[in-house]
Coordinates of C-alpha atoms in Angstrom, one line a residue:
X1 CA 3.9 -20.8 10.3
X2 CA 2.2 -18.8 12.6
X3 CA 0.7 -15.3 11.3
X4 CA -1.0 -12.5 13.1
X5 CA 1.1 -13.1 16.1
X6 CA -0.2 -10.4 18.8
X7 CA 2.7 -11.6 21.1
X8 CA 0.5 -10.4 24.2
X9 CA 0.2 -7.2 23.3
X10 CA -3.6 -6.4 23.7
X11 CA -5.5 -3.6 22.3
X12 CA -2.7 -3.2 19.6
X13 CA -4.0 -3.5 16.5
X14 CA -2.5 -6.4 14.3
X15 CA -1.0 -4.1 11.6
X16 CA 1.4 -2.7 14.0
X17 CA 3.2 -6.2 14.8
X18 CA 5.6 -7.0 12.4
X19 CA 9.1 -6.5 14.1
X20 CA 8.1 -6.2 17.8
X21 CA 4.7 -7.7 17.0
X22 CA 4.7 -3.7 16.3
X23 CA 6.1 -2.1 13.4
X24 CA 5.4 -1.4 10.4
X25 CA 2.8 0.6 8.6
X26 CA 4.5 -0.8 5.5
X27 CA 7.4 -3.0 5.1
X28 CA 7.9 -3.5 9.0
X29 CA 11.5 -4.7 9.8
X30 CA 12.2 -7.9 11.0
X31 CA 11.4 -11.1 9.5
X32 CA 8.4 -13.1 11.8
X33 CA 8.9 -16.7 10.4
X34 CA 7.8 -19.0 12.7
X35 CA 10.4 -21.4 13.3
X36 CA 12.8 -20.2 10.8
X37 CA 16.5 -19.4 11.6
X38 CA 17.4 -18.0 8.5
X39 CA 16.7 -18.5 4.2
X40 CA 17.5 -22.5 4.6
X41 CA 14.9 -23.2 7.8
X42 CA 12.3 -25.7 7.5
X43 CA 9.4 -23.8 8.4
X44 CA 6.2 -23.6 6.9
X45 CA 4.4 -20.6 4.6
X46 CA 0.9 -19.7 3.6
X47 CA 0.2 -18.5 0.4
X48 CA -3.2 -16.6 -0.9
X49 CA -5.0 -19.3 0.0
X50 CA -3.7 -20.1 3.4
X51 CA -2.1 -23.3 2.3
X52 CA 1.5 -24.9 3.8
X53 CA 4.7 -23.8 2.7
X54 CA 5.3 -27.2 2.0
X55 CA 2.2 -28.6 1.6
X56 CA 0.2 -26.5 -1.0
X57 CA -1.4 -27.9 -3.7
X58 CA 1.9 -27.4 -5.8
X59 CA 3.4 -29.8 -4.0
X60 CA 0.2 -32.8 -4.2
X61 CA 0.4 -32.5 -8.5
X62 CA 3.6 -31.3 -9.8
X63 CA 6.2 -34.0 -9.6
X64 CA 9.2 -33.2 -7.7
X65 CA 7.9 -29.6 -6.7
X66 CA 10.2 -29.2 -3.3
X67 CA 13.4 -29.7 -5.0
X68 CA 12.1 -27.8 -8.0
X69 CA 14.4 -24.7 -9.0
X70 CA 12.9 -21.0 -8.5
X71 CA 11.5 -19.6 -11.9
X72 CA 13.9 -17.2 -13.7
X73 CA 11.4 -14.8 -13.4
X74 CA 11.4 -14.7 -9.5
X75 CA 14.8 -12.8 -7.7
X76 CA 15.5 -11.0 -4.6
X77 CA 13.4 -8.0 -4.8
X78 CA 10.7 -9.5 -6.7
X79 CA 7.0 -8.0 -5.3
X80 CA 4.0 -10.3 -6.3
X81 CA 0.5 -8.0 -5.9
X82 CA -3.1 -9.9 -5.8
X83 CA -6.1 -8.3 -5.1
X84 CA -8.6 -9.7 -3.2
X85 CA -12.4 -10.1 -3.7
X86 CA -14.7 -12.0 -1.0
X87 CA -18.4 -11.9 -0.8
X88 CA -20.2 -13.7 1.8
X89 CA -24.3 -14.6 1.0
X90 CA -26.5 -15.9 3.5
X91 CA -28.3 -19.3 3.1
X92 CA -32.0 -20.3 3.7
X93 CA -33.4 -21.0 6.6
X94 CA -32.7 -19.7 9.7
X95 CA -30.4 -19.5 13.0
X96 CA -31.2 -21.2 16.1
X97 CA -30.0 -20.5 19.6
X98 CA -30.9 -22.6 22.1
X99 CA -32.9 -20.8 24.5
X100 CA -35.1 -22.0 27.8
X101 CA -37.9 -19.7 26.9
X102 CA -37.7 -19.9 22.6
X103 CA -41.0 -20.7 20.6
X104 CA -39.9 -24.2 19.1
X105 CA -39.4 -26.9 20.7
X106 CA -37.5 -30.2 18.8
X107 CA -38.3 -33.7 19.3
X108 CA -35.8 -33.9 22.2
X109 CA -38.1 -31.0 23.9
X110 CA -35.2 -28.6 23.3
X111 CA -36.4 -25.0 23.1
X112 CA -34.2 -22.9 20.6
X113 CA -35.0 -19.0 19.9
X114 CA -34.8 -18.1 16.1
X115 CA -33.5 -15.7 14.2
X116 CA -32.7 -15.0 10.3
X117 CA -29.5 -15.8 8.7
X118 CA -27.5 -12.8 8.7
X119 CA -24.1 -13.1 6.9
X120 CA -24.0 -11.1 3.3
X121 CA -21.0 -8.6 2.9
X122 CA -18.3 -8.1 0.8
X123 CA -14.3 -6.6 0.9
X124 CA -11.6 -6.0 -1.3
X125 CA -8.0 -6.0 -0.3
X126 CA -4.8 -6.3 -1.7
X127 CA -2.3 -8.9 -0.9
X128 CA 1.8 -8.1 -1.8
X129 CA 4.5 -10.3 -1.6
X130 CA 8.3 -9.7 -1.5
X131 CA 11.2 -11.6 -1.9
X132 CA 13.3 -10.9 0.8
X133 CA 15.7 -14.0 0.9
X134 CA 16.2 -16.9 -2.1
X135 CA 18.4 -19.9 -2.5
X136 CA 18.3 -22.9 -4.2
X137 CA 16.6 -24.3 -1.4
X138 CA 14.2 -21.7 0.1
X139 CA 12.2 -18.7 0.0
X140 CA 11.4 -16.2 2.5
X141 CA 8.6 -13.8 1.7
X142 CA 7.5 -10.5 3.1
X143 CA 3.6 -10.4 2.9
X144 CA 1.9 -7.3 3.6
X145 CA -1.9 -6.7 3.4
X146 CA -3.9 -3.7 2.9
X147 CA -7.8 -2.7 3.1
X148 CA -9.2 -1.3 -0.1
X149 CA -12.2 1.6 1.5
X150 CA -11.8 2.6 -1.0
X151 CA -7.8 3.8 -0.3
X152 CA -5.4 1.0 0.8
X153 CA -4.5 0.8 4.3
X154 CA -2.5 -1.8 6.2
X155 CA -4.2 -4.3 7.9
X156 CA -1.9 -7.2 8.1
X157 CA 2.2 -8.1 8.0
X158 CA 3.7 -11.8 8.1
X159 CA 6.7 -13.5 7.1
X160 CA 7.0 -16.5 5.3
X161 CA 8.9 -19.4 4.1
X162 CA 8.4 -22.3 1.8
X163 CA 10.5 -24.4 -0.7
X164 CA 12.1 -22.3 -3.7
X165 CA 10.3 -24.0 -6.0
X166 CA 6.6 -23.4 -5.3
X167 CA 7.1 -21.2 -2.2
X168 CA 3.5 -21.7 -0.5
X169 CA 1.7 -21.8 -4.1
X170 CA 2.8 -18.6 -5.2
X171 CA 4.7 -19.9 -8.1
X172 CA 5.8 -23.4 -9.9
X173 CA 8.4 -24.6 -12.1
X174 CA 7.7 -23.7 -15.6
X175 CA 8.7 -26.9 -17.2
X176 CA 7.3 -28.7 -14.7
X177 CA 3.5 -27.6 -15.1
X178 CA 4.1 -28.2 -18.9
X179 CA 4.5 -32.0 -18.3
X180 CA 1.6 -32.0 -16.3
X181 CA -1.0 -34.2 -18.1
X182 CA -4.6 -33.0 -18.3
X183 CA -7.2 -34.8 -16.1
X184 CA -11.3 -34.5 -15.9
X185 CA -12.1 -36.0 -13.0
X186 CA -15.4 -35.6 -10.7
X187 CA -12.8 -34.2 -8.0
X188 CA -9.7 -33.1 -9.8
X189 CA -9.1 -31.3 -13.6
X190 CA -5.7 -30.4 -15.1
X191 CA -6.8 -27.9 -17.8
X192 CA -4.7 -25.6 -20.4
X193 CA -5.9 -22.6 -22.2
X194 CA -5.7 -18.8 -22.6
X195 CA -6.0 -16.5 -19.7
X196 CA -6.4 -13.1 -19.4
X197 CA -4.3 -10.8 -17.2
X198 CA -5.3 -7.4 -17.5
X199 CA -5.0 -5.9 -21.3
X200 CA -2.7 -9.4 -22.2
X201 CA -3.3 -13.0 -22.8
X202 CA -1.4 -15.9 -21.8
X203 CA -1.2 -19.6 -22.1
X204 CA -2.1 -21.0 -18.7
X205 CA -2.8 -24.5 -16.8
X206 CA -5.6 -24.8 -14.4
X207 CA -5.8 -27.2 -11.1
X208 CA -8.8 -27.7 -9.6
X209 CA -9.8 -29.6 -6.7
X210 CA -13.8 -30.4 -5.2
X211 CA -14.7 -31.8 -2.3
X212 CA -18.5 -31.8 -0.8
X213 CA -19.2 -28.1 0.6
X214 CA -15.5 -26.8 -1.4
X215 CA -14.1 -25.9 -4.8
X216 CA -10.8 -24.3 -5.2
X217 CA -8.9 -22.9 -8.7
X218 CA -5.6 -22.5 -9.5
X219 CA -4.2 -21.0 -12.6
X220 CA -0.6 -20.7 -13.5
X221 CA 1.1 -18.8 -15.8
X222 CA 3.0 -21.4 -18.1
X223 CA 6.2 -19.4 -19.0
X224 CA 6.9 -17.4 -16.0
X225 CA 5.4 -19.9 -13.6
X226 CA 3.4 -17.4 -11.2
X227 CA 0.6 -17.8 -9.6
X228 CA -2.6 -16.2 -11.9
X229 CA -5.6 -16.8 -10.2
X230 CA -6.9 -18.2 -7.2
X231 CA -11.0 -18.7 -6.4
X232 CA -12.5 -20.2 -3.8
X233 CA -16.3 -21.5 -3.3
X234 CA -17.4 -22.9 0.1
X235 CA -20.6 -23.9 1.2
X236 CA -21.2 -24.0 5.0
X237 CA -23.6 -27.0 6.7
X238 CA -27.1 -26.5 6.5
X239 CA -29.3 -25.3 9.8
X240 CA -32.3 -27.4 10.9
X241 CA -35.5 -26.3 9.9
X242 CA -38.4 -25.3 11.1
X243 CA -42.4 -26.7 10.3
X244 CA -42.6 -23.7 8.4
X245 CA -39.6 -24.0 6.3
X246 CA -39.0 -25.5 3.2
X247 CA -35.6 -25.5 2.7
X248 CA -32.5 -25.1 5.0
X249 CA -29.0 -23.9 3.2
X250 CA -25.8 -22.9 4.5
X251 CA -23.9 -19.8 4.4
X252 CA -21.8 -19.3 1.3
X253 CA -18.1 -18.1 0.8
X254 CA -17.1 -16.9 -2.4
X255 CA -13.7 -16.0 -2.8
X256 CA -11.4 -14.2 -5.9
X257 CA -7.8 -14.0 -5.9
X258 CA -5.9 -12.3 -8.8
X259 CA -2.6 -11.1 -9.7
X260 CA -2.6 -7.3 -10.4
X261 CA 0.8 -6.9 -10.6
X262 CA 5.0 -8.3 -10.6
X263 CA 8.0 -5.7 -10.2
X264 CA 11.4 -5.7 -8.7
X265 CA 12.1 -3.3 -6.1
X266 CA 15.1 -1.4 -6.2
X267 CA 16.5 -0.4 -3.1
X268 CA 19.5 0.9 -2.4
X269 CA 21.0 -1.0 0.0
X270 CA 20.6 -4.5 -0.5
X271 CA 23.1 -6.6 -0.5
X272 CA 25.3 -4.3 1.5
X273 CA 27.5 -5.7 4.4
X274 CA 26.4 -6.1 7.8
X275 CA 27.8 -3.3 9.5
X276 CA 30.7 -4.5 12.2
X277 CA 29.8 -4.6 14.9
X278 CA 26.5 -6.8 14.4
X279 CA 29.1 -9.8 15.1
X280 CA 29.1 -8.9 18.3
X281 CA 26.1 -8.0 19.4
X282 CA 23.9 -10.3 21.7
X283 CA 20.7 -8.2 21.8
X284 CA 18.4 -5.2 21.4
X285 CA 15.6 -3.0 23.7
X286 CA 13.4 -0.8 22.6
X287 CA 10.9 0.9 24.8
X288 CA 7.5 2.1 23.6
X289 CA 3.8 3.3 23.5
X290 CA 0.7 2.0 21.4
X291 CA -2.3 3.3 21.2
X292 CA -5.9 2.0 19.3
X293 CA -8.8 4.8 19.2
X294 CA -12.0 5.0 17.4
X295 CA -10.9 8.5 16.4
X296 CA -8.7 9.6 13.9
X297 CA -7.3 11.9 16.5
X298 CA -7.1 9.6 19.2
X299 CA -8.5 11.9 21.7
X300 CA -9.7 9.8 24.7
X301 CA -7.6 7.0 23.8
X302 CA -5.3 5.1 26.8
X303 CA -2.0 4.6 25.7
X304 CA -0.4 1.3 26.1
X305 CA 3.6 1.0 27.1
X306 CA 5.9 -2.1 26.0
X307 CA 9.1 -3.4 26.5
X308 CA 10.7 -5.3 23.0
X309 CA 14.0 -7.1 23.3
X310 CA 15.9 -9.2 20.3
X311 CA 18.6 -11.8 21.6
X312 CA 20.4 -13.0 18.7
X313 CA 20.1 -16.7 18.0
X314 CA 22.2 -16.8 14.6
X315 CA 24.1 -15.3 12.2
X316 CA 24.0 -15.9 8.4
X317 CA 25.0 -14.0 5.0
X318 CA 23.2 -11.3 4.8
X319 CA 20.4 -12.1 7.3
X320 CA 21.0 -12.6 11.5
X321 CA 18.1 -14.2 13.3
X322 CA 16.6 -13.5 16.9
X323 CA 14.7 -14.5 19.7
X324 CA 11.7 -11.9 20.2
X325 CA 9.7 -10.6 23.5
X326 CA 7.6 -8.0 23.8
X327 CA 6.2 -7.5 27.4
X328 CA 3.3 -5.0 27.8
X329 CA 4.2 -4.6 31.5
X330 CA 0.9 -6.6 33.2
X331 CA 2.3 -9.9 32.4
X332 CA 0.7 -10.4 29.1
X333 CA 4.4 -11.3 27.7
X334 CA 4.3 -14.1 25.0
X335 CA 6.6 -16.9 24.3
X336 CA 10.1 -16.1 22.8
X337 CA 9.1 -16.1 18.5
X338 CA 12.2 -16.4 16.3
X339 CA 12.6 -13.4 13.8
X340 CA 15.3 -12.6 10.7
X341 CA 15.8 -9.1 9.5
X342 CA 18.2 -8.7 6.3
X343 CA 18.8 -5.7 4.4
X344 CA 16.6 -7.0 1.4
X345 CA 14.1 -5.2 3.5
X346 CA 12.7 -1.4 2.8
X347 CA 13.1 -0.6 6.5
X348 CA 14.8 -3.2 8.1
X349 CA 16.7 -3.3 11.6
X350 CA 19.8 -1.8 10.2
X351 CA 21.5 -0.3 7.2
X352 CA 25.0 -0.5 6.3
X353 CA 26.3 3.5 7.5
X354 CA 27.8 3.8 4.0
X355 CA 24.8 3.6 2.4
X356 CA 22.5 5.8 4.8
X357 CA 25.2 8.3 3.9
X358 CA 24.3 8.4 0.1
X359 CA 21.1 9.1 0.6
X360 CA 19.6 12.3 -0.1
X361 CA 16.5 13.9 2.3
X362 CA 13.8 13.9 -0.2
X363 CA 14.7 11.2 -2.4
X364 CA 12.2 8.5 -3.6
X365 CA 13.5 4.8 -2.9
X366 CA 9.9 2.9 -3.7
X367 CA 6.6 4.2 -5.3
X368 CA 4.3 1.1 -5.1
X369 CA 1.7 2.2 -7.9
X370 CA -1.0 -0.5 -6.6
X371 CA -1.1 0.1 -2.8
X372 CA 0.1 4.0 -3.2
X373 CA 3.0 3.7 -0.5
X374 CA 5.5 6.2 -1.6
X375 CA 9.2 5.0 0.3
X376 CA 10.9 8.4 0.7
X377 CA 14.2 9.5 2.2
X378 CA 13.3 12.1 5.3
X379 CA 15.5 14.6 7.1
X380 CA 18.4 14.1 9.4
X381 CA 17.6 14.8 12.9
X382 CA 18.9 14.6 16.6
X383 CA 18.1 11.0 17.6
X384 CA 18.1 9.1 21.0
X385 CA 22.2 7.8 20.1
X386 CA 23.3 11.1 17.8
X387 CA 22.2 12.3 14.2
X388 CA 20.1 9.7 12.6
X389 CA 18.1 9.8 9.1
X390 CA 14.1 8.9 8.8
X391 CA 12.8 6.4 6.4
X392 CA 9.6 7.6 5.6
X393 CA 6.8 5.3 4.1
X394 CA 3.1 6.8 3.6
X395 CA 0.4 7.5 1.4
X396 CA -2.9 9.4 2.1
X397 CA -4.1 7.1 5.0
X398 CA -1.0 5.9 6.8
X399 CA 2.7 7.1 7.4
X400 CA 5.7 5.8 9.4
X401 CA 9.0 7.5 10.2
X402 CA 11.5 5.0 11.0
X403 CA 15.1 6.6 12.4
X404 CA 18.5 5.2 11.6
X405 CA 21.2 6.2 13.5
X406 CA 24.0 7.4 10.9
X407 CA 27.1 6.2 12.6
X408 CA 25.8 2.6 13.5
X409 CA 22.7 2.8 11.3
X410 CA 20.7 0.7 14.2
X411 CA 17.0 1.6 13.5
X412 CA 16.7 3.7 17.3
X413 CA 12.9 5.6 16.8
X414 CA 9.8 4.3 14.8
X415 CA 6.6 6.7 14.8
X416 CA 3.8 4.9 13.3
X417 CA 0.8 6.5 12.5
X418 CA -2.4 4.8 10.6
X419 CA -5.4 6.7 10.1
X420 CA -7.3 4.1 8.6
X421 CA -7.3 1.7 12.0
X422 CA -6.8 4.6 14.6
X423 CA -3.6 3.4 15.8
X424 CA -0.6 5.3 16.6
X425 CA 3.0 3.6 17.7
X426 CA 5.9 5.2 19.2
X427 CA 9.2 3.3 20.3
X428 CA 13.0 4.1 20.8
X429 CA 15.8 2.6 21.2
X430 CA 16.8 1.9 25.1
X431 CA 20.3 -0.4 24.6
X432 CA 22.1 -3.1 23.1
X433 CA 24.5 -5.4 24.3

C-alpha cells in the first residue's frame, strides 16, 4: 500500500491529504487504500512497523494466520493507540564527502573532505488505528499520526488493509499464538511471560527476529490477541576511517512502540444507509485553496488552488469506492488513486440526512483522551447547496470544520486549520454528476 501519497500537490503539507490527498486534520474522509476496491480487496497494509498487510511477521510464525478469524476483541469502531519513541545516536568516526580539494587522500588518490557524525535526536508521537471496515476476510484501517511537542498534532493520515486475522501485525489469533511453541535460536525466540501494560499485567508471547545490523520485538497479548509492544534496534554500516581513528561505527536507530490505549468509538451514524441517490451518482468536484507558512498566521504565505474530482468505481454495503485526482492547476496532477469512504468514518464523504438531523449543535460525538481531539457537533449554517451542519474536530493545536449539506448530507465545505504545521485548507463543493 502506498502511504503519504502527495498526489502532486506540492507545498501541501502531508497531513492535509487524506481524502483529496487533503483533508483531514483528524479522521479525514475517504479511505486511501492503495489498490483496494472495497473491505474484501487484496491490497497490502503497514502496521507500526511498516511491515505488509500480508506479509508481517504474523503471517512468517503463526500457522495459518491469513485465514485466521479476527479476535473477539477487535469490531467495527475499535481504535488501537501506540505511542511512539525513536532516538537516533551517532556512531564513531566520521563522514566523508568526496571533495577535489579535501585533506585525505585514500589509496585510490581520492580526496574526501571530513566532517563529524551528526545524527543524535529524538521524537515522540502517537500512532491510532481504527477499524473502519471488518469481515471474515479483511480489515480496513484508518491510521492517523500525531506529533507529541509536547501537544499532539497531526502529522500523518493513511488507509490500510490487511487479512482479518493479523491485519498488518496489529493483532493475531488468540489461540493461535497459544500453540506457538517456544524457540531460542541465534536469529529467532518464541518466548512467554508477564508483561506490563500500564498499571496491569498480562500473560504475553514474544517474537523476535536478528539479522546482522537489525533486531526487532514483538509482544502479543495472549487473550485479546493485540499487538503489545514493538522495538526496533538497527545499526547502520560503518564509515571508513581515517589514520587517526581508531574505530569507525555506524549510526544507530532505536525504536519503541507501545500500546497506550483500545476503545470503541461510538458514533452516531454508522451503519446507517447510504443515502439514495449515491446509486446514481458517477462523481464529485470540489475546488480549493492550501496554504504552508512558517507562521502561525500565515502572513506572507502564497496560497495554492486545486481541483479534486471522485469518479465512482464501485459500490458495496456500506462502503462505495472511487477513482481520485487532484490537479493543482500547473500540471503537477497525479495518477488516478482508488479511495473508499464508508460511514464507519467520523467525518466521512457523506452521512445519511436522517442522522445529521438528530444531531444537536454542541453535542460531543468523540473525546479521544490520548491525542486530545474533541469530535463536536457545530452550528447549522448557509452552505454552497442550502443549510448544511459542521463537524468540528480540534483540540488546542488543530481544528477542522467539515460541512454537510442537510438535505443530501454530501460533505460540500472543509476548513482545515493546523497550527502546529502552519497549514491552512479550504475547499467546497463545485458539482456532482
Amino acid at each position: 500500500m502506498k502511504r503519504n501519497q502527495r498526489l502532486g500537490l506540492p507545498y501541501l503539507h502531508v497531513a492535509t491529504l487524506a481524502t483529496f490527498g487533503l483533508i483531514c486534520a483528524c479522521t479525514p474522509p475517504p479511505l486511501a487504500v492503495g489498490r483496494t476496491s472495497g473491505p474484501d480487496a487484496d491490497a497490502d497494509m503497514g502496521g507500526p512497523g511498516g511491515n505488509g498487510g500480508d506479509h508481517g511477521v504474523v503471517s512468517g510464525i503463526v500457522p495459518n494466520s491469513a485465514s485466521a478469524p479476527v479476535p473477539p476483541s477487535i469490531k467495527l469502531g475499535s481504535r488501537i493507540t501506540f505511542q511512539m519513541d525513536s532516538a537516533s545516536i551517532a556512531g564513531q568516526g566520521s563522514v566523508w564527502t568526496p571533495d577535489p580539494n579535501g585533506q585525505w587522500v585514500n589509496g585510490n588518490g581520492q580526496r574526501f573532505d571530513r566532517s563529524p557524525k551528526e545524527m543524535s535526536g529524538s521524537a515522540k508521537s502517537l500512532q491510532q488505528y481504527d477499524v473502519i471496515a471488518l469481515d471474515d476476510k479483511r480489515a480496513v484501517l484508518l491510521k492517523t499520526e500525531f506529533l507529541v511537542n509536547p501537544t499532539p498534532y497531526l502529522s500523518n493520515v493513511s488507509y490500510m488493509t490487511g487479512p482479518a486475522g493479523f491485519a498488518g501485525d496489529l493483532w493475531a489469533d488468540p489461540d493461535s499464538l497459544q500453540k506457538l511453541p517456544n524457540l531460542s535460536h541465534d536469529d529467532q525466540k518464541i518466548a512467554r511471560g508477564p508483561w506490563k501494560v500500564g498499571n496491569r499485567t498480562t500473560d504475553a508471547v514474544e517474537l523476535s527476529h536478528s539479522w546482522p545490523n537489525m533486531r526487532d520485538l514483538f509482544v502479543y497479548d495472549l487473550k485479546t490477541g493485540l499487538l503489545l509492544q514493538h522495538n526496533i534496534a538497527a545499526t547502520g554500516h560503518a564509515t571508513p576511517t581515517a589514520p587517526d581513528e581508531n574505530t569507525s561505527t555506524g549510526n544507530s536507530l532505536l525504536v519503541s512502540i507501545a500500546i497506550t490505549g483500545f476503545r470503541q468509538i461510538s458514533i452516531p451514524w454508522a451503519g446507517s444507509p447510504d443515502p439514495e441517490w449515491t446509486k446514481t451518482l458517477h462523481s464529485l468536484t470540489y475546488n480549493g485553496t492550501s496554504i504552508m507558512s512558517t507562521r502561525a498566521d500565515n502572513q506572507g504565505a502564497i496560497p495554492h488552488q486545486f481541483t479534486a474530482k471522485f469518479a465512482v468505481l464501485k459500490r458495496g454495503a456500506g462502503w462505495t469506492s472511487f477513482n481520485r485526482t487532484v490537479d493543482a492547476g500547473n500540471g503537477s496532477a497525479g495518477p488516478p488513486e482508488p479511495i473508499v469512504t464508508t460511514q464507519n468514518e467520523l467525518t466521512p464523504l457523506w452521512i445519511a440526512p436522517e442522522s445529521l438531523a438528530k444531531l444537536q449543535p454542541g453535542q460531543t460525538i468523540d473525546s479521544d483522551p490520548l491525542s486530545g481531539l474533541i469530535t463536536r457537533v457545530g452550528q447549522t449554517q448557509n452552505g454552497p447547496k442550502g443549510p448544511m451542519i459542521d463537524i468540528v474536530q480540534g483540540n488546542s493545536v488543530m481544528e477542522i470544520h467539515v460541512g454537510y449539506d442537510l438535505k443530501t448530507g454530501l460533505m460540500v465545505r472543509v476548513d482545515n486549520q493546523n497550527r502546529g504545521t502552519f497549514t491552512h485548507v479550504a475547499f467546497e463543493l463545485r458539482s456532482t454528476d
